[in-house]
C-alpha positions as semicolon CSV with decimal commas, in nm:
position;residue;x (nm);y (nm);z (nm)
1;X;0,544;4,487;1,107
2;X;0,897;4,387;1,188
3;X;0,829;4,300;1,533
4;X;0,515;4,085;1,417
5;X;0,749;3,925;1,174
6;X;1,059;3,847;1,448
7;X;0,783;3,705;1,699
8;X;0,610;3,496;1,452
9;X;0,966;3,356;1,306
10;X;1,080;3,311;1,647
11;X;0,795;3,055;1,736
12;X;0,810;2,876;1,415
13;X;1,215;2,834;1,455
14;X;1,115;2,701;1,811
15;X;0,847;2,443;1,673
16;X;1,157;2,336;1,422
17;X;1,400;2,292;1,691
18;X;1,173;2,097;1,908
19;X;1,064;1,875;1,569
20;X;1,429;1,822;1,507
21;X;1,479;1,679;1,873
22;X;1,181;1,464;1,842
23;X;1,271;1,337;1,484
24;X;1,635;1,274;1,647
25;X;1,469;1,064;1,927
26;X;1,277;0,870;1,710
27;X;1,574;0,768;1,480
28;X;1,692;0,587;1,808
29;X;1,426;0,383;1,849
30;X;1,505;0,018;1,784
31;X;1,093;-0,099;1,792
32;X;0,960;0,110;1,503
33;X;0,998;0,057;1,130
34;X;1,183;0,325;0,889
35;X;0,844;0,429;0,738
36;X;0,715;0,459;1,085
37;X;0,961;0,712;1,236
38;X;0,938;0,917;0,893
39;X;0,585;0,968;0,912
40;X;0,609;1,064;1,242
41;X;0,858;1,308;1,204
42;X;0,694;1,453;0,949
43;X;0,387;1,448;1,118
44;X;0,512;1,604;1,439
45;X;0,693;1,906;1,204
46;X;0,408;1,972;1,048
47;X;0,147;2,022;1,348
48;X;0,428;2,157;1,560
49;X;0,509;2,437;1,290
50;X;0,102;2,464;1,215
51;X;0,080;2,549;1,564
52;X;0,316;2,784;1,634
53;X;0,239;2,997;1,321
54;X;-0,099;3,015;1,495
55;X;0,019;3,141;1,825
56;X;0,205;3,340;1,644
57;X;-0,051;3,487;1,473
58;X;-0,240;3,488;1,768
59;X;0,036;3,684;1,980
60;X;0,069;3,957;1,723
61;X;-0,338;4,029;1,771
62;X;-0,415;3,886;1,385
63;X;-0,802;3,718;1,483
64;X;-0,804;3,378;1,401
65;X;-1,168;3,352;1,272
66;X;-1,077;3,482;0,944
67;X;-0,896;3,153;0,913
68;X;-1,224;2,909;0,967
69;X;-1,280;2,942;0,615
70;X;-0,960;2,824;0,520
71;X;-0,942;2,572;0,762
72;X;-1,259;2,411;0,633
73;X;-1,141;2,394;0,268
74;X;-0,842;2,219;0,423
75;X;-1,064;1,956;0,578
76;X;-1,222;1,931;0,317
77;X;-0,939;1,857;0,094
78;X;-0,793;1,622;0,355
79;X;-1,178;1,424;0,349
80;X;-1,141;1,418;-0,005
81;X;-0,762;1,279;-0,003
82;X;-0,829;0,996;0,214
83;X;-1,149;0,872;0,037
84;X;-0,905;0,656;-0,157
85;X;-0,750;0,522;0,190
86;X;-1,112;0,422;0,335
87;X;-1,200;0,241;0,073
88;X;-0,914;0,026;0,100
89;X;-0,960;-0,049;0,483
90;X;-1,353;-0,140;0,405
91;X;-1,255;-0,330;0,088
92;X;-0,982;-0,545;0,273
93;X;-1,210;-0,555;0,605
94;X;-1,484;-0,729;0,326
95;X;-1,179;-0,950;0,179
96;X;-1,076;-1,069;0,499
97;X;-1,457;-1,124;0,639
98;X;-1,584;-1,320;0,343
99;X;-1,257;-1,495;0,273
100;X;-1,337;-1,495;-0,108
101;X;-0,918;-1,452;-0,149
102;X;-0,702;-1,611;0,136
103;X;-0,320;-1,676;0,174
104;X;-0,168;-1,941;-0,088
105;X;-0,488;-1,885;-0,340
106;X;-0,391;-1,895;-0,689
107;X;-0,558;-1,563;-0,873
108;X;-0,537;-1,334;-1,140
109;X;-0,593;-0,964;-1,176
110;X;-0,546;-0,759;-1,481
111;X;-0,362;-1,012;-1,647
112;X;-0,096;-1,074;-1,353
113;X;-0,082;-1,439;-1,252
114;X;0,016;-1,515;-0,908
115;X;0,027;-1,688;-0,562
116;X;-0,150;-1,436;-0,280
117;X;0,097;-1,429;-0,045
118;X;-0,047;-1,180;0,253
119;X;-0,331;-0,966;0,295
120;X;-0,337;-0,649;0,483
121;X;-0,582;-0,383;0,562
122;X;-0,495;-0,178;0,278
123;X;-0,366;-0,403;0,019
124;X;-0,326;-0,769;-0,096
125;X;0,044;-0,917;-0,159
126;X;0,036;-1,120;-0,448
127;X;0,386;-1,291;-0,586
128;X;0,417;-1,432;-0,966
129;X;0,618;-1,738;-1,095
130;X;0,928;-1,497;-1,168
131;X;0,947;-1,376;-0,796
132;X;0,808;-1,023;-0,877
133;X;0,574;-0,891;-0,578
134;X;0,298;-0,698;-0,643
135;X;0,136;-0,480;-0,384
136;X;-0,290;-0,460;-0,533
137;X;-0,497;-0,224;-0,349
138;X;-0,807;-0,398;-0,193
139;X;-1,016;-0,193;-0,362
140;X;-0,966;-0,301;-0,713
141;X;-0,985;-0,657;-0,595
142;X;-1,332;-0,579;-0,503
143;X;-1,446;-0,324;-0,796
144;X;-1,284;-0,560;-1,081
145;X;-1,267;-0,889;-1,220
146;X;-1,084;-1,158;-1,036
147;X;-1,007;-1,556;-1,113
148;X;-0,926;-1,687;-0,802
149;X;-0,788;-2,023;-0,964
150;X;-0,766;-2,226;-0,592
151;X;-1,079;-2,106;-0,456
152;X;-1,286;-2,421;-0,363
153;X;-1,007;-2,641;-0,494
154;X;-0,618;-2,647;-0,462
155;X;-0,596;-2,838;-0,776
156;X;-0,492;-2,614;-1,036
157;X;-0,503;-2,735;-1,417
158;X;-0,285;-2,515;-1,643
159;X;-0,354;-2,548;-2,040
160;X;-0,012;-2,507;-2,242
161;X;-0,038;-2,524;-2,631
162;X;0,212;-2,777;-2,775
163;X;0,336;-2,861;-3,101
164;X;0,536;-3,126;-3,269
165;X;0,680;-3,170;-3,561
166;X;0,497;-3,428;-3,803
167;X;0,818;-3,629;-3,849
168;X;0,836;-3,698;-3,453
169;X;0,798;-4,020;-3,327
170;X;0,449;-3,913;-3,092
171;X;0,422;-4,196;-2,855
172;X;0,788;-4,051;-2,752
173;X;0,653;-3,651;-2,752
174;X;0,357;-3,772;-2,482
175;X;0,586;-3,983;-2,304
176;X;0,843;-3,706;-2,285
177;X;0,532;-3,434;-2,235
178;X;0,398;-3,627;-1,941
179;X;0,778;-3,675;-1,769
180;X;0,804;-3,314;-1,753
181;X;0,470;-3,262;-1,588
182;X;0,506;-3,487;-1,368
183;X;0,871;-3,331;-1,242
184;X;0,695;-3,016;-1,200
């Protein structure tokens, strides 16, 4: 038991050395975003220390087929986890192929008013009138309701309740009401 225990330790220590080197090598690199080189390096750690458990396990004499079952629950689980990630890549491959929301288009979703700013595969960038950026997945661009305000026309008409007091002089409110509009 203790010898099974020392082997098996001593090839998952190895699989975190050589992860640590990798991640260390990939820090270097000028070409690759931050979020890049962290999910690789997490990446390579985890299938480098998957694997040597294995041939650990595997070195001791421990059969490996009484793992297939647990390896297909964690497929499973994985299929399950990325359902959410496929239908974002089929929802924006739809949004970019029928061009129903482009770059610059004027929309609103759940109440959030804003100017689309990019579209990727997984989500759409949309920024509002205070500067705020919000990051919608495709898919709920697709499954709910959307006013795209610019969509066959870049003329946008925005309604904004007014009121004036009855002792105003009015021909001076529109005048002053239609200066402002037109500065904007």
């Amino acid at each position: 038991l203790m010898s099974s225990t020392f082997a098996i330790a001593a090839f998952v220590w190895g699989a975190l050395f050589l992860s640590n080197q990798l991640d260390n090598a990939l820090r270097h690199k000028s070409d690759m975003s931050l979020s890049t080189k962290a999910l690789l390096g997490k990446l390579i750690k985890f299938l480098l220390v998957a694997f040597a458990f294995l041939i650990g396990l595997h070195t001791v004499g421990i059969d490996l087929t009484a793992f297939a079952f647990l390896g297909g629950a964690v497929a499973v689980g994985i299929g399950l986890g990325l359902q959410k990630v496929f239908s974002n890549l089929i929802a924006g491959i739809i949004l970019l192929s029928d061009k129903s929301i482009k770059p610059g288009d004027t929309i609103v979703v759940a109440g959030c008013y804003g100017k689309v700013d990019h579209l990727s595969a997984r989500y759409v960038s949309m920024i509002t009138r205070d500067g705020i950026e919000f990051l919608i997945p495709n898919d709920e661009l697709i499954n709910n309701r959307v006013e795209n305000w610019s969509y066959s026309d870049e003329n946008v008409r925005l309604r904004i309740p007014l009121s004036v007091h009855y002792q105003s002089d009015l021909n001076l409110a529109i005048q002053l009401c239609l200066d402002a509009a037109r500065e904007t």
